[in-house]
Amino acid sequence: MNLEQKTIVVTGIALQSCLGDLAQTWHFLQQGQSGIKILQPFANLPAYPMGLIQDKPLQLPTLTEILVQEALKDAGLVSPLSDCGVVIGSSRGCQGLWETIVNEKKVENWLDSLPHYAATTTAHVIGTLGPVLSPMAACATGIWAIAQGLELILQGKCDRAIVGAIETPITPLTIAGFAQMGALAETGCYPFDRKREGLVLGEGGAILVLETVESAKQRNAQIYGKVLGFGLTCDAYHVSTPAPDLKSGLIAIKDCLFRSQLNISDIDYIHAHGTSTHLNDDREAKIIQTLFSPSVAVSSTKGATGHTLGASGAMGVAFCLMAIKTGVLPRCVGLTNTAYNLNFVNSKIHKFPQAALCFSFGFGGQNGVIAVTKA
């Protein structure tokens, strides 16, 4: 089969956020509710708004196990899957475990907490002999992981891939680091709002099952939508500040549209990165205004889930697919007063998007864009 003839579809989605699993999170997003609360999980650090899945911070192994089992169940798959590819990334990895090791001076199990933990554990669970990758591209990790899974299938390395990203970033070092940068919000997350004050850390992750449409049809699997193409670029400007020009971000979008054989006019929904920081939201709004019509629907879900860092792009793609499947766009929770002339989703809007883009713009100038459409 020629590469360009392969159609890649999503047949399973697992998601966890501070709002719950995929069904729960999607329900609360439609209601405009947020799972963010002001908490103080560590006695030696101040209280901050954050998105916890349980009553105390999770470790990566726990969340990985939950998501992998949910993904297999949703896709109707049973282990072993010996020829399945695995691409699951994380920007923080097992940092929480490493901090525990340092504090308690216990190093017996340090090999079980390396950065590729989520990918290798998934590979063991499904019993695969296929390719296993563990990308890390800051906040663009999730989109990079889905893009790499897409390429594995298009290149004939496998007919199916389990892809996504997982983050458990509520650790003392992560909180202290972002606080030192002045990037943490003090009251909540308000993407694209005049009163936005910084990002809110959130736990979460999303795993998607990708496979050829032929494979999906053979086993009569459900199909959420198609994954078409992607664009990945890097500003190479600064460790945390995005480049003042829009060039690299615009190239990522144009590359994605070119690979997807889509025109700008085909896009009717954009899941924005929307971190609620002044620099990101301002730059992202300008990028959207430069390329797209003011009528294109736009929302960021971080006002409800918090910023799940490397997992945010994978979660955003899941929300795009849910919009395509259910005909409801996710709200831009936390936005009440914006300075940008964009068509933000501020209420429950019934619309079946024909083509949607998900954006991720991460530290180090990492830009990721991916396109999904109706199957």
XYZ file of C-alpha atoms in Angstrom:
375
model
C 0.000 0.000 0.000
C 1.313 3.457 -0.892
C 1.878 5.775 2.056
C -0.490 8.423 0.761
C -3.314 5.875 0.473
C -3.338 4.962 4.154
C -6.123 6.439 6.228
C -5.345 6.534 9.950
C -8.249 6.594 12.391
C -8.641 6.763 16.167
C -10.459 3.752 17.626
C -9.861 4.291 21.330
C -9.345 7.188 23.739
C -8.397 7.154 27.408
C -8.204 10.420 29.326
C -7.773 11.465 32.927
C -7.895 15.018 34.280
C -8.848 16.749 37.511
C -12.424 16.581 36.172
C -12.377 12.771 35.908
C -12.144 10.307 33.034
C -12.988 11.078 29.413
C -16.776 10.973 29.823
C -16.722 12.957 33.070
C -14.271 15.554 31.761
C -16.273 16.018 28.572
C -19.501 16.452 30.568
C -18.029 19.104 32.855
C -16.420 20.953 29.935
C -19.846 21.279 28.323
C -21.156 22.675 31.601
C -18.302 25.186 31.787
C -17.051 23.765 35.094
C -13.468 23.691 36.330
C -11.685 21.070 38.408
C -9.059 23.541 39.617
C -8.859 24.172 43.375
C -6.492 26.125 45.614
C -4.521 23.462 47.463
C -1.398 23.065 49.558
C -0.173 19.475 49.075
C 3.290 20.295 50.439
C 3.612 21.922 53.868
C 6.835 23.760 52.997
C 5.288 25.489 49.946
C 2.431 28.007 49.685
C -1.018 27.058 48.424
C -1.632 27.484 44.703
C -4.509 26.707 42.355
C -3.899 23.295 40.796
C -5.695 20.370 39.221
C -5.334 17.132 41.199
C -6.951 13.906 40.024
C -7.185 12.461 43.530
C -6.856 13.961 46.989
C -3.046 13.932 46.844
C -0.494 14.132 44.010
C -0.184 11.038 41.823
C 2.991 9.383 40.581
C 3.485 8.571 36.892
C 3.287 4.753 37.301
C -0.185 4.937 38.846
C -1.625 7.203 36.146
C 0.042 5.202 33.361
C -1.595 1.973 34.530
C -5.028 3.609 34.682
C -4.790 5.131 31.211
C -3.404 2.072 29.414
C -6.184 -0.158 30.722
C -8.827 2.458 29.805
C -7.423 2.799 26.280
C -7.442 -0.948 25.634
C -10.995 -1.258 26.952
C -12.299 1.677 24.902
C -10.700 0.327 21.727
C -11.939 -3.215 22.360
C -8.406 -4.632 22.381
C -6.956 -7.447 24.477
C -3.287 -8.151 25.157
C -1.004 -9.419 23.776
C -0.673 -7.019 20.842
C 2.687 -8.215 19.557
C 2.917 -5.955 16.497
C 1.540 -2.739 18.034
C 3.679 0.388 18.127
C 3.946 2.471 21.304
C 4.705 6.206 21.431
C 3.989 7.711 24.835
C 5.873 10.746 26.103
C 6.137 12.883 29.209
C 7.935 16.152 29.827
C 8.375 15.572 33.567
C 8.529 11.771 33.564
C 8.970 10.243 37.019
C 10.279 13.455 38.557
C 8.084 12.980 41.614
C 9.699 9.622 42.289
C 13.168 11.082 41.816
C 12.423 13.794 44.362
C 11.270 11.106 46.794
C 14.472 9.127 46.163
C 16.597 12.191 46.862
C 14.687 13.147 49.998
C 14.595 9.644 51.452
C 18.047 8.657 50.132
C 16.697 5.350 48.836
C 17.915 4.313 45.395
C 16.986 0.619 45.139
C 14.385 1.057 42.407
C 15.765 4.023 40.485
C 15.821 2.065 37.202
C 12.011 1.906 37.423
C 11.761 5.697 37.297
C 13.601 6.647 34.121
C 11.996 9.177 31.708
C 10.742 6.500 29.299
C 8.753 4.717 32.028
C 5.291 5.288 30.524
C 6.287 3.978 27.093
C 8.172 0.900 28.279
C 5.503 0.002 30.821
C 2.821 0.236 28.139
C 4.921 -1.993 25.895
C 5.183 -4.607 28.663
C 1.437 -4.452 29.402
C 0.434 -5.088 25.784
C 3.282 -7.515 25.087
C 4.461 -5.788 21.952
C 7.540 -6.551 19.871
C 6.945 -3.456 17.750
C 8.651 -0.046 17.882
C 8.567 1.732 21.253
C 9.318 5.471 21.472
C 9.270 8.001 24.314
C 9.427 11.569 22.955
C 9.915 14.730 25.009
C 9.295 18.155 23.529
C 8.157 20.222 26.510
C 4.476 21.152 26.151
C 4.422 19.868 22.549
C 5.209 16.309 23.709
C 1.678 14.976 23.240
C 1.350 16.191 19.660
C 4.860 14.950 18.858
C 3.917 11.497 20.209
C 0.778 11.300 18.068
C 2.753 12.491 15.033
C 5.404 9.811 15.547
C 2.730 7.124 15.898
C 1.131 8.351 12.687
C 4.479 8.093 10.887
C 5.127 4.571 12.168
C 1.878 3.408 10.588
C 2.396 5.359 7.359
C 5.896 3.886 7.020
C 4.559 0.363 7.399
C 6.296 -0.271 10.740
C 2.967 -1.327 12.265
C -0.761 -1.213 11.509
C -1.673 0.049 14.967
C -0.030 2.321 17.562
C -0.875 3.361 21.101
C 0.129 7.007 21.444
C -0.169 9.951 23.803
C 1.400 11.632 26.816
C 1.052 11.503 30.599
C 2.039 14.011 33.291
C 2.068 14.030 37.090
C 3.727 17.438 37.586
C 2.530 18.311 41.086
C 5.905 18.003 42.813
C 7.795 20.420 45.094
C 10.507 21.111 42.506
C 8.045 21.751 39.674
C 5.959 24.116 41.772
C 9.019 25.948 43.109
C 10.518 26.235 39.621
C 7.447 27.736 37.984
C 6.895 29.994 41.007
C 10.485 31.273 40.744
C 9.802 32.135 37.100
C 6.714 34.070 38.119
C 4.610 31.847 35.855
C 2.125 30.426 38.389
C -1.353 31.875 38.834
C -2.541 32.790 42.307
C -6.315 32.464 41.926
C -7.122 30.427 38.808
C -6.669 29.889 35.079
C -8.199 32.384 32.646
C -7.065 31.689 29.051
C -7.078 34.748 26.754
C -8.742 36.841 29.474
C -7.653 40.365 30.374
C -7.197 39.232 33.994
C -5.041 36.177 33.212
C -2.211 35.867 35.693
C -0.298 32.712 34.833
C -0.594 28.976 34.349
C -2.118 26.422 36.711
C -0.416 23.030 36.972
C -2.661 20.028 36.426
C -2.269 16.271 36.438
C -3.530 14.334 33.456
C -2.919 12.382 30.331
C -4.483 11.017 27.187
C -3.777 7.852 25.231
C -5.149 7.304 21.737
C -5.278 4.093 19.712
C -4.346 4.755 16.080
C -4.799 2.205 13.315
C -5.454 1.933 9.615
C -9.076 2.188 8.609
C -8.783 -1.309 7.122
C -7.710 -2.703 10.490
C -10.550 -0.872 12.234
C -13.146 -2.179 9.781
C -11.884 -5.753 10.012
C -12.633 -5.825 13.731
C -15.731 -3.606 13.499
C -14.167 -1.031 15.817
C -15.680 2.334 16.725
C -14.046 5.286 14.966
C -13.761 8.721 16.583
C -12.215 10.431 13.565
C -9.202 10.610 11.260
C -5.739 11.948 12.039
C -4.425 13.637 8.920
C -1.123 15.460 9.343
C 1.053 17.517 11.635
C 3.553 20.350 11.766
C 6.500 20.525 14.173
C 8.944 23.448 14.387
C 11.197 25.100 16.964
C 11.865 28.804 17.516
C 15.355 28.113 18.942
C 15.040 31.541 20.541
C 14.932 31.219 24.340
C 14.602 28.531 26.998
C 11.143 29.732 28.060
C 10.146 32.898 26.176
C 8.549 32.430 22.739
C 10.120 34.216 19.798
C 8.684 37.736 19.393
C 7.944 37.057 15.727
C 5.308 34.532 14.666
C 7.347 32.828 11.943
C 8.011 29.423 13.483
C 4.456 28.985 14.761
C 2.997 29.934 11.394
C 5.263 27.451 9.614
C 4.068 24.657 11.907
C 0.445 25.401 11.006
C 1.160 25.647 7.284
C 3.179 22.409 7.329
C 0.307 20.662 9.098
C -2.238 21.892 6.559
C 0.033 20.904 3.648
C 0.559 17.375 4.993
C -3.163 17.081 5.686
C -4.154 18.370 2.227
C -6.354 20.967 3.889
C -6.891 24.649 3.195
C -7.128 27.313 5.876
C -10.806 27.712 4.992
C -11.430 24.021 5.819
C -10.719 24.559 9.523
C -13.768 25.372 11.631
C -12.444 24.673 15.155
C -9.091 25.286 16.868
C -8.169 23.840 20.243
C -5.701 26.483 21.358
C -2.752 25.959 23.695
C -4.124 28.834 25.804
C -1.968 28.616 28.922
C -3.318 31.815 30.530
C 0.138 33.392 30.521
C 0.542 36.853 29.014
C 3.206 35.925 26.464
C 1.697 32.668 25.179
C -1.887 33.853 24.840
C -0.887 37.085 23.148
C 1.362 35.332 20.616
C -1.139 32.553 19.951
C -3.999 34.992 19.404
C -1.883 36.900 16.883
C -1.004 33.665 15.064
C -4.681 32.717 14.763
C -5.659 36.213 13.638
C -2.896 36.211 11.012
C -4.069 33.049 9.249
C -7.698 32.354 10.038
C -11.091 33.965 9.613
C -12.594 35.635 12.718
C -15.453 33.122 12.434
C -13.304 30.072 13.309
C -14.320 28.727 16.727
C -11.499 28.783 19.308
C -11.201 27.486 22.855
C -8.644 26.427 25.433
C -9.646 23.826 28.020
C -6.879 24.639 30.520
C -9.233 26.838 32.526
C -11.004 23.602 33.459
C -8.180 21.042 33.597
C -5.124 23.146 34.388
C -1.967 22.918 32.296
C -0.925 19.290 32.033
C 2.336 20.316 30.330
C 3.465 17.601 27.883
C 0.110 15.812 28.079
C -1.904 18.903 27.129
C -1.604 18.377 23.364
C -2.748 14.755 23.543
C -5.698 15.823 25.694
C -6.477 18.612 23.231
C -6.583 16.146 20.333
C -8.937 13.943 22.363
C -11.225 16.950 22.909
C -11.152 17.763 19.176
C -12.201 14.181 18.399
C -14.978 14.338 20.982
C -16.248 17.539 19.383
C -16.265 15.818 15.999
C -18.077 12.795 17.442
C -20.640 14.549 19.657
C -21.241 17.796 17.787
C -20.496 19.983 20.814
C -17.498 22.305 21.100
C -15.586 22.446 24.420
C -15.907 25.751 26.239
C -13.094 28.176 26.948
C -13.613 27.916 30.712
C -12.318 30.904 32.692
C -12.701 33.422 29.878
C -15.081 36.289 30.611
C -13.439 39.407 29.169
C -11.035 39.164 26.254
C -9.032 41.736 24.325
C -8.780 39.543 21.223
C -11.093 39.577 18.229
C -11.521 35.809 18.079
C -14.601 33.591 18.077
C -14.142 32.039 21.529
C -16.483 29.270 22.639
C -18.062 30.772 25.766
C -21.286 28.774 25.858
C -22.556 25.369 24.842
C -22.331 25.417 21.054
C -23.730 22.558 18.989
C -21.527 22.178 15.937
C -19.988 19.199 14.151
C -16.569 20.480 13.077
C -15.483 19.020 9.755
C -11.802 19.691 10.425
C -10.084 20.770 13.632
C -6.571 21.791 14.607
C -4.897 21.319 17.981
C -2.042 23.676 18.922
C 0.796 23.220 21.407
C 3.450 25.874 22.012
C 6.044 24.827 24.558
C 9.178 26.030 26.338
C 12.247 26.142 24.134
C 10.079 27.335 21.246
C 8.537 23.931 20.576
C 5.560 24.327 18.228
C 3.221 21.435 17.481
C 0.059 21.402 15.353
C -2.046 18.397 14.334
C -5.205 18.052 12.232
C -8.161 15.719 12.771
C -11.339 15.346 10.738
C -14.582 13.457 10.660
C -14.200 9.836 9.555
